[in-house]
Amino acid sequence: MHADVVVQDDEAYIFYFTHPDRTEGVDHASEPARRSSTQAARLDVIDGVMVCPRDEELQMRLRPENDTSDISV
């Protein structure tokens, strides 16, 4: 529901929020239902289809937005 994609160099990552204890019939104002988890996954395109291997072990090195020191033009 609250996703964003970060692209740097040839890599793309999706960051999104989940509510693991929010299920149907649970009071959404209760503390467990309000708990959020942030998750991230690598995005890739395979045979023209965007995929998100969310269970893949993820290692990433993100640069600050204005840091272009590793980019060669």
PDB file of C-alpha atoms in Angstrom:
ATOM      1  CA  MET A   1       0.000   0.000   0.000  1.00  0.00           C
ATOM      2  CA  HIS A   2       2.896   2.407   0.653  1.00  0.00           C
ATOM      3  CA  ALA A   3       5.615   1.457  -1.812  1.00  0.00           C
ATOM      4  CA  ASP A   4       8.461   3.380  -3.419  1.00  0.00           C
ATOM      5  CA  VAL A   5      11.155   2.329  -5.885  1.00  0.00           C
ATOM      6  CA  VAL A   6      14.791   3.445  -5.743  1.00  0.00           C
ATOM      7  CA  VAL A   7      16.938   3.093  -8.870  1.00  0.00           C
ATOM      8  CA  GLN A   8      20.709   3.482  -8.761  1.00  0.00           C
ATOM      9  CA  ASP A   9      23.075   2.438 -11.517  1.00  0.00           C
ATOM     10  CA  ASP A  10      21.668  -0.824 -12.936  1.00  0.00           C
ATOM     11  CA  GLU A  11      19.768  -1.848  -9.805  1.00  0.00           C
ATOM     12  CA  ALA A  12      16.178  -1.179  -8.699  1.00  0.00           C
ATOM     13  CA  TYR A  13      14.754  -1.833  -5.240  1.00  0.00           C
ATOM     14  CA  ILE A  14      11.230  -1.626  -3.925  1.00  0.00           C
ATOM     15  CA  PHE A  15      10.581  -0.541  -0.329  1.00  0.00           C
ATOM     16  CA  TYR A  16       7.157  -1.201   1.117  1.00  0.00           C
ATOM     17  CA  PHE A  17       5.286  -1.355   4.385  1.00  0.00           C
ATOM     18  CA  THR A  18       3.227  -4.246   5.697  1.00  0.00           C
ATOM     19  CA  HIS A  19       0.943  -4.673   8.682  1.00  0.00           C
ATOM     20  CA  PRO A  20       1.619  -8.298   9.689  1.00  0.00           C
ATOM     21  CA  ASP A  21      -0.962  -8.434  12.484  1.00  0.00           C
ATOM     22  CA  ARG A  22      -3.755  -6.728  10.562  1.00  0.00           C
ATOM     23  CA  THR A  23      -6.307  -9.322   9.582  1.00  0.00           C
ATOM     24  CA  GLU A  24      -9.999  -9.280   8.881  1.00  0.00           C
ATOM     25  CA  GLY A  25     -12.024  -8.925  12.039  1.00  0.00           C
ATOM     26  CA  VAL A  26      -9.176  -7.375  14.077  1.00  0.00           C
ATOM     27  CA  ASP A  27      -9.695  -3.939  15.615  1.00  0.00           C
ATOM     28  CA  HIS A  28      -7.501  -1.744  13.367  1.00  0.00           C
ATOM     29  CA  ALA A  29      -6.999   0.693  16.252  1.00  0.00           C
ATOM     30  CA  SER A  30      -5.414  -1.971  18.470  1.00  0.00           C
ATOM     31  CA  GLU A  31      -1.665  -1.843  19.072  1.00  0.00           C
ATOM     32  CA  PRO A  32      -0.845  -5.118  17.232  1.00  0.00           C
ATOM     33  CA  ALA A  33      -2.882  -4.055  14.189  1.00  0.00           C
ATOM     34  CA  ARG A  34      -1.090  -0.688  14.018  1.00  0.00           C
ATOM     35  CA  ARG A  35       2.385  -2.292  13.991  1.00  0.00           C
ATOM     36  CA  SER A  36       4.152  -1.799  10.657  1.00  0.00           C
ATOM     37  CA  SER A  37       7.121  -3.554   9.109  1.00  0.00           C
ATOM     38  CA  THR A  38       9.309  -2.090   6.388  1.00  0.00           C
ATOM     39  CA  GLN A  39      10.483  -4.548   3.757  1.00  0.00           C
ATOM     40  CA  ALA A  40      12.723  -4.255   0.706  1.00  0.00           C
ATOM     41  CA  ALA A  41      13.363  -6.396  -2.345  1.00  0.00           C
ATOM     42  CA  ARG A  42      15.317  -6.207  -5.582  1.00  0.00           C
ATOM     43  CA  LEU A  43      13.318  -5.602  -8.743  1.00  0.00           C
ATOM     44  CA  ASP A  44      14.298  -7.240 -12.007  1.00  0.00           C
ATOM     45  CA  VAL A  45      12.855  -7.767 -15.475  1.00  0.00           C
ATOM     46  CA  ILE A  46      12.875 -11.349 -16.761  1.00  0.00           C
ATOM     47  CA  ASP A  47      11.496 -12.073 -20.242  1.00  0.00           C
ATOM     48  CA  GLY A  48       9.767  -8.687 -20.247  1.00  0.00           C
ATOM     49  CA  VAL A  49       8.047  -9.245 -16.884  1.00  0.00           C
ATOM     50  CA  MET A  50       8.928  -7.261 -13.757  1.00  0.00           C
ATOM     51  CA  VAL A  51       9.618  -9.628 -10.873  1.00  0.00           C
ATOM     52  CA  CYS A  52      10.275  -9.075  -7.190  1.00  0.00           C
ATOM     53  CA  PRO A  53      12.016 -12.042  -5.530  1.00  0.00           C
ATOM     54  CA  ARG A  54      10.949 -10.974  -2.039  1.00  0.00           C
ATOM     55  CA  ASP A  55      12.406 -14.027  -0.263  1.00  0.00           C
ATOM     56  CA  GLU A  56      15.843 -13.558  -1.844  1.00  0.00           C
ATOM     57  CA  GLU A  57      18.646 -12.565   0.532  1.00  0.00           C
ATOM     58  CA  LEU A  58      19.227  -8.883  -0.136  1.00  0.00           C
ATOM     59  CA  GLN A  59      22.442  -6.915   0.052  1.00  0.00           C
ATOM     60  CA  MET A  60      22.446  -3.350  -1.204  1.00  0.00           C
ATOM     61  CA  ARG A  61      24.633  -0.290  -1.020  1.00  0.00           C
ATOM     62  CA  LEU A  62      22.609   2.840  -1.581  1.00  0.00           C
ATOM     63  CA  ARG A  63      24.251   6.214  -2.050  1.00  0.00           C
ATOM     64  CA  PRO A  64      22.739   9.431  -0.749  1.00  0.00           C
ATOM     65  CA  GLU A  65      20.548  11.068  -3.394  1.00  0.00           C
ATOM     66  CA  ASN A  66      23.071  13.779  -4.310  1.00  0.00           C
ATOM     67  CA  ASP A  67      26.185  11.539  -4.211  1.00  0.00           C
ATOM     68  CA  THR A  68      27.396  10.775  -7.733  1.00  0.00           C
ATOM     69  CA  SER A  69      30.946   9.802  -6.737  1.00  0.00           C
ATOM     70  CA  ASP A  70      30.561   6.206  -7.994  1.00  0.00           C
ATOM     71  CA  ILE A  71      28.957   7.163 -11.306  1.00  0.00           C
ATOM     72  CA  SER A  72      31.128   7.531 -14.388  1.00  0.00           C
ATOM     73  CA  VAL A  73      29.654   9.615 -17.175  1.00  0.00           C
TER      74      VAL A  73
END
